[in-house]
Tab-separated table of C-alpha atoms in Angstrom:
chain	number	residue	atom	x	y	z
A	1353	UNK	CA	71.828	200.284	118.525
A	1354	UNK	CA	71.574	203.315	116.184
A	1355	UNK	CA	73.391	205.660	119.005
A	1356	UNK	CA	74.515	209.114	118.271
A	1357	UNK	CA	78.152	207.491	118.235
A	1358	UNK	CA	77.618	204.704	116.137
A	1359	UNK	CA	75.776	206.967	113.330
A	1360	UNK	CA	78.538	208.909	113.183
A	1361	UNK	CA	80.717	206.248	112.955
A	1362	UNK	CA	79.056	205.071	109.845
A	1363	UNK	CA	79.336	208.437	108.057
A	1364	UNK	CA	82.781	208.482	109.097
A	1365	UNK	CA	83.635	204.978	107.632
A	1366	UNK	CA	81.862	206.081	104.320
A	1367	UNK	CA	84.021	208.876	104.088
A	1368	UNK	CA	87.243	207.211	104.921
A	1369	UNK	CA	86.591	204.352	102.426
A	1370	UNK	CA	85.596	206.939	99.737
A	1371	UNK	CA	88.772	208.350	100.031
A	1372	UNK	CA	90.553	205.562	100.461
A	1373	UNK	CA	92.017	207.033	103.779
A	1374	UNK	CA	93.062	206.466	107.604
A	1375	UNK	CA	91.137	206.867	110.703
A	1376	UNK	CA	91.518	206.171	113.952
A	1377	UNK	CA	88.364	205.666	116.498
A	1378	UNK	CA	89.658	206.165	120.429
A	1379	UNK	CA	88.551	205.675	123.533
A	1380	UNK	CA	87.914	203.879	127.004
A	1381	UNK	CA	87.252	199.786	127.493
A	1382	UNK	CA	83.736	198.975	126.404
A	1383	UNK	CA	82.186	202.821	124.546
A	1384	UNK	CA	80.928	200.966	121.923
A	1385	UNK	CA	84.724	201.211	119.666
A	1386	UNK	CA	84.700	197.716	117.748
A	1387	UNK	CA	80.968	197.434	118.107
A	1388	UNK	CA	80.102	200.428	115.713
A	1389	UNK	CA	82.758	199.895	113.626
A	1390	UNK	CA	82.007	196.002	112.505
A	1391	UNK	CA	78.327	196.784	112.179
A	1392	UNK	CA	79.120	200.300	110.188
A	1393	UNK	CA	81.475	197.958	107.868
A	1394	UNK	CA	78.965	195.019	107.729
A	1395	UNK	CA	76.586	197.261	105.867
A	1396	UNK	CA	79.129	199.876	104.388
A	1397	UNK	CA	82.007	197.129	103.226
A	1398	UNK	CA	80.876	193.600	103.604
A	1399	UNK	CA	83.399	192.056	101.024
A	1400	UNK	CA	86.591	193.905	101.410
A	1401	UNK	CA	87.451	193.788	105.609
A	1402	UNK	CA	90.340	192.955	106.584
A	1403	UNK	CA	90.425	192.657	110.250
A	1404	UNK	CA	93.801	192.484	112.351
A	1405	UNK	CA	94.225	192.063	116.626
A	1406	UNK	CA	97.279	192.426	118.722
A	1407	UNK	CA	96.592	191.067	122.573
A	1408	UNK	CA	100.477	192.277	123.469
A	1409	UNK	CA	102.617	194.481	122.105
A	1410	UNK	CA	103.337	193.532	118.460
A	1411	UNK	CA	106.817	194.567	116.468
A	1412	UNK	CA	106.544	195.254	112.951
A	1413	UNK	CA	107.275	191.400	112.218
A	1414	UNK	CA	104.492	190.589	113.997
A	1415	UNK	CA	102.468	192.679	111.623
A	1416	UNK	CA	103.817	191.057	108.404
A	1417	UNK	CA	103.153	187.960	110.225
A	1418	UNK	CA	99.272	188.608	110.932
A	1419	UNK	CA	98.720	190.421	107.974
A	1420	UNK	CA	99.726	187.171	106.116
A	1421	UNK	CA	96.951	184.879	107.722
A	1422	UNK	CA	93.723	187.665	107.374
A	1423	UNK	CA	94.532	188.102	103.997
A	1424	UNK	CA	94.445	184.207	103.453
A	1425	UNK	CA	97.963	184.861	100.931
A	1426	UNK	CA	99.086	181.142	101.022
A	1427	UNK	CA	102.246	179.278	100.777
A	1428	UNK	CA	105.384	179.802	102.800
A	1429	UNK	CA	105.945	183.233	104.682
A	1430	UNK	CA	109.317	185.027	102.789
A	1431	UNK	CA	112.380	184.864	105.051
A	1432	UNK	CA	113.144	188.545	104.363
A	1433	UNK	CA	111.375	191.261	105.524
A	1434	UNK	CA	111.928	193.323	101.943
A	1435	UNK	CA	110.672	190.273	99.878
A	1436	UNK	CA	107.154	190.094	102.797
A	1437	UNK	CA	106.697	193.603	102.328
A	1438	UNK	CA	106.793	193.422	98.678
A	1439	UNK	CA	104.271	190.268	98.747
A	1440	UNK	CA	102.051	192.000	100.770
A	1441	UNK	CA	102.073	194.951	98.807
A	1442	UNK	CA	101.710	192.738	95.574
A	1443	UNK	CA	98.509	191.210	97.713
A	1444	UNK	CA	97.113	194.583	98.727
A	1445	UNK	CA	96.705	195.828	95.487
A	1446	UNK	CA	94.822	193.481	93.865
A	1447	UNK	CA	92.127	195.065	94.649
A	1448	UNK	CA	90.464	197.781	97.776
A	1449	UNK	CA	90.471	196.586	101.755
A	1450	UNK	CA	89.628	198.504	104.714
A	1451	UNK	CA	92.127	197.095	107.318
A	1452	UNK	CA	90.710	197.148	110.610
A	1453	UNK	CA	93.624	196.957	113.383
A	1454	UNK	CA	92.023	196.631	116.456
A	1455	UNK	CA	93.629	196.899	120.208
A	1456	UNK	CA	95.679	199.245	118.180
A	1457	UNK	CA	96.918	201.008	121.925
A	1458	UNK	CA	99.340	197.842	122.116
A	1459	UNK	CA	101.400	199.129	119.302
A	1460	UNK	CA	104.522	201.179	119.336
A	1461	UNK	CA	105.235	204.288	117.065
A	1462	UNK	CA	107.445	201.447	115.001
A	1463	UNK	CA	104.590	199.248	114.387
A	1464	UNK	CA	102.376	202.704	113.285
A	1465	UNK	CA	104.971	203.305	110.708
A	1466	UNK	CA	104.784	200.262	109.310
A	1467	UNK	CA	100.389	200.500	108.525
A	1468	UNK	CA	101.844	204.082	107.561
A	1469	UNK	CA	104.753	202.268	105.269
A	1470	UNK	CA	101.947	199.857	103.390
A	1471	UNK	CA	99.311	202.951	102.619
A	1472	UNK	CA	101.491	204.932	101.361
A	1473	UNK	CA	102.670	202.685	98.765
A	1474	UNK	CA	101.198	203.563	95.768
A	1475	UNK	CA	100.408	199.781	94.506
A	1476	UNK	CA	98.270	199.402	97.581
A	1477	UNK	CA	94.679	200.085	97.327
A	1478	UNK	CA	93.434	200.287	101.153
A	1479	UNK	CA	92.116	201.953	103.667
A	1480	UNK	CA	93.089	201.752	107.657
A	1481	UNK	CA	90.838	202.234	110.362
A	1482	UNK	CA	92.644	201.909	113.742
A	1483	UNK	CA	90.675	201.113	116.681
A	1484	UNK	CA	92.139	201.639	120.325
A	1485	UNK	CA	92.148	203.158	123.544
A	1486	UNK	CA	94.006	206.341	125.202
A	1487	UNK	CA	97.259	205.362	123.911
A	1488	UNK	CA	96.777	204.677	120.520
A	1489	UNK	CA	95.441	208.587	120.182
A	1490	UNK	CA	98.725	209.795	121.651
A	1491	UNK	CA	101.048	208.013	119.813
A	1492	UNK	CA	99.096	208.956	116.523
A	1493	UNK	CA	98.716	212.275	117.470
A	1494	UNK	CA	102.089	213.431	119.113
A	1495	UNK	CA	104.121	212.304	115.659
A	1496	UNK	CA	103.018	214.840	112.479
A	1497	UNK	CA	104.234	212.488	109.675
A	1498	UNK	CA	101.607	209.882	111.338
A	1499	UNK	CA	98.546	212.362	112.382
A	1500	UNK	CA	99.052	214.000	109.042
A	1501	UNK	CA	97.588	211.121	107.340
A	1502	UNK	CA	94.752	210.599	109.518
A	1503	UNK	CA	91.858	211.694	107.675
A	1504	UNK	CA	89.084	211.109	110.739
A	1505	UNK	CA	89.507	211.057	114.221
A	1506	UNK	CA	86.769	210.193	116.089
A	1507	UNK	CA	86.693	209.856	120.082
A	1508	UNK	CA	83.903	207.229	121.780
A	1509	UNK	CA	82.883	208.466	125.251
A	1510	UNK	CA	80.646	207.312	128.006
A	1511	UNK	CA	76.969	207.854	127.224
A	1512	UNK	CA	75.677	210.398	129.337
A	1513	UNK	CA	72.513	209.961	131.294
A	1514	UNK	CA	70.200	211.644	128.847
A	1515	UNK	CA	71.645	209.395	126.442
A	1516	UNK	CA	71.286	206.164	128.453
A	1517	UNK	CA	67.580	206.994	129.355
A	1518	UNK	CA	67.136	207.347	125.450
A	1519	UNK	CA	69.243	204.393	124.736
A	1520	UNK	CA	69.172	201.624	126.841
A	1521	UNK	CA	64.788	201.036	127.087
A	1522	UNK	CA	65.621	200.099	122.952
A	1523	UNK	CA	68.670	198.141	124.051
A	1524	UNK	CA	66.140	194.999	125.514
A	1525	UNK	CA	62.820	194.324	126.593
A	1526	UNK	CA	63.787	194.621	130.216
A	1527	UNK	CA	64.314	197.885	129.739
A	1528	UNK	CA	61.641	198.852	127.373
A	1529	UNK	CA	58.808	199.588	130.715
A	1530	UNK	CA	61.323	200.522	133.247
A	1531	UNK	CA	60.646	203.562	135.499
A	1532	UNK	CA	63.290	205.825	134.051
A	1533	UNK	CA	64.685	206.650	137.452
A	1534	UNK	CA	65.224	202.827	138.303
A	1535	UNK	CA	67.122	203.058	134.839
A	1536	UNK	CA	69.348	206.168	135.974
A	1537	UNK	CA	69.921	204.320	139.499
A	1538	UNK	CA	71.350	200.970	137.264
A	1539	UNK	CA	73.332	203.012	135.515
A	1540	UNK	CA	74.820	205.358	138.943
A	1541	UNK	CA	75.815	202.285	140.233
A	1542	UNK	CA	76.776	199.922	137.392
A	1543	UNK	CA	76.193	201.200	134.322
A	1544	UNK	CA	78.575	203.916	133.807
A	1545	UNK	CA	77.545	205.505	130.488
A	1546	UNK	CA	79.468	202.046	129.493
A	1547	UNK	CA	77.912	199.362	126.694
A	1548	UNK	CA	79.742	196.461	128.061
A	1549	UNK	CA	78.936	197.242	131.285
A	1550	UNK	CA	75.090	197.890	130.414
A	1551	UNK	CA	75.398	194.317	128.361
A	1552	UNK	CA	76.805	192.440	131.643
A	1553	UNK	CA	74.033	193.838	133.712
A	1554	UNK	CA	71.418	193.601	131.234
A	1555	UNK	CA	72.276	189.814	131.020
A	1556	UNK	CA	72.141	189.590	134.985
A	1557	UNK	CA	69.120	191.439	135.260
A	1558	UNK	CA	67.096	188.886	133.197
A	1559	UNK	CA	68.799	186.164	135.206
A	1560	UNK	CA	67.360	187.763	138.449
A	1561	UNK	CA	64.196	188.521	137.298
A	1562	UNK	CA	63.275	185.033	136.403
A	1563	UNK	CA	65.151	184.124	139.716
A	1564	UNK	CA	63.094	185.858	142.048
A	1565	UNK	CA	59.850	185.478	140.010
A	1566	UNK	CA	59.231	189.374	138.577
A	1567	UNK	CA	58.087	190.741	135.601
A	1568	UNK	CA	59.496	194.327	136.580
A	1569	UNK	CA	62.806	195.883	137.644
A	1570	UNK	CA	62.867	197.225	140.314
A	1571	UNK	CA	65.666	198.505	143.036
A	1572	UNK	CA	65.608	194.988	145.019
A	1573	UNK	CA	66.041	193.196	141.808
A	1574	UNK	CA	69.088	195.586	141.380
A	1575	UNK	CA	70.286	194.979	144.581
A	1576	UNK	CA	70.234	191.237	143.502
A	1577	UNK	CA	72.164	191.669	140.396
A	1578	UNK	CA	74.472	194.868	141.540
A	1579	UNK	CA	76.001	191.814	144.881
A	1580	UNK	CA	76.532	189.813	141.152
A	1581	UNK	CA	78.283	192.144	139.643
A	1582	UNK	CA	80.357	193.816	143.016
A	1583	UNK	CA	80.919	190.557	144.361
A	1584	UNK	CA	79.984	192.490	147.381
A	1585	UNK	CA	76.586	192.109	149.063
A	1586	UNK	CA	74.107	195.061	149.215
């Protein structure tokens, strides 16, 4: 979806891989983060991504640890933390990556010294995009020898309701003919402004529609799909 978010996004990511730089993209659970940054590096940086995910709170070990399966390096981890970090800089300068580190809001100021540690090497040849929610911001932002090397920050937020009504009728067919005030009543009640949320009841609205034999959405078919989604009945 070429949002307002996700163009930006892309100019962004061409800047911060021109200048071989850090940036972090924040914000809430399912704006559109990872989404827009994958699709801005499929066509900006196909052959040089590097991505990296943390699903608890990682430790710097944990970092060399990950770092050494994306980037494919081989052989037997080093038992020393000095001899990994010198592999891995030996590795990351053979030639330009953009590390993506997503769920980046699990990871302590410790483990953000570390990415901070690796770019500022000057062997490596990299760029770092950090992708996260609230946290991730804070802990960037609150510590200047970290936020002084961000070269973009760039917040996701909910769409508003101008930009759903624009949005969402491109998002899928369902949408494409829908009254635009049965759209704005989906998105009141389920919606949000939210991508993941308009993805989950996108896919439930098709479900119901062939379901109760429609061609149109309407506010019973909602009904239908919102008790789906609530686990409630309307």
């Amino acid at each position: 979806m070429a949002t307002d978010a996700l163009m930006a996004t892309r100019d962004n990511l061409a800047d911060v891989i021109d200048a071989k730089a850090m940036m972090c993209v924040h914000g809430d659970a399912g704006v559109g983060k990872t989404f827009s940054v994958n699709a801005s590096l499929r066509e900006l940086a196909p052959d040089t991504v590097c991505r990296v995910q943390f699903r608890a709170r990682p430790t710097p070990r944990d970092i060399r640890y990950t770092l050494f399966d994306a980037l494919a390096v081989g052989g037997t981890p080093p038992p020393k933390p000095i001899e990994f970090d010198r592999l891995l800089k030996a590795v990351l300068s053979e030639h330009f990556r953009v590390l993506v580190c997503d769920e980046a809001q699990w990871m302590s100021q410790e483990c953000f010294e570390y990415w901070r540690h690796l770019w500022d090497d000057r062997r490596t040849d990299i760029a770092i995009v950090f992708v996260g929610g609230g946290d991730c911001y804070q802990v960037l932002s609150r510590e200047p020898m970290l936020s002084s090397r961000v070269y973009v920050w760039q917040e996701f937020r909910r769409m508003t309701p101008a930009q759903v009504l624009r949005v969402i009728p491109a998002f899928h067919t369902v949408w494409e003919n829908t009254d635009p005030e049965i759209i704005g009543f989906a998105d009141t009640h389920a919606g949000h402004g939210n991508f993941r949320s308009w993805a989950k009841l996108t896919a439930h609205t098709v479900r119901a529609l062939a379901r109760l034999d429609r061609d149109r959405v309407d506010q019973e078919v909602l009904g239908w799909v919102f008790a789906k989604m609530s686990g409630r009945s309307s």
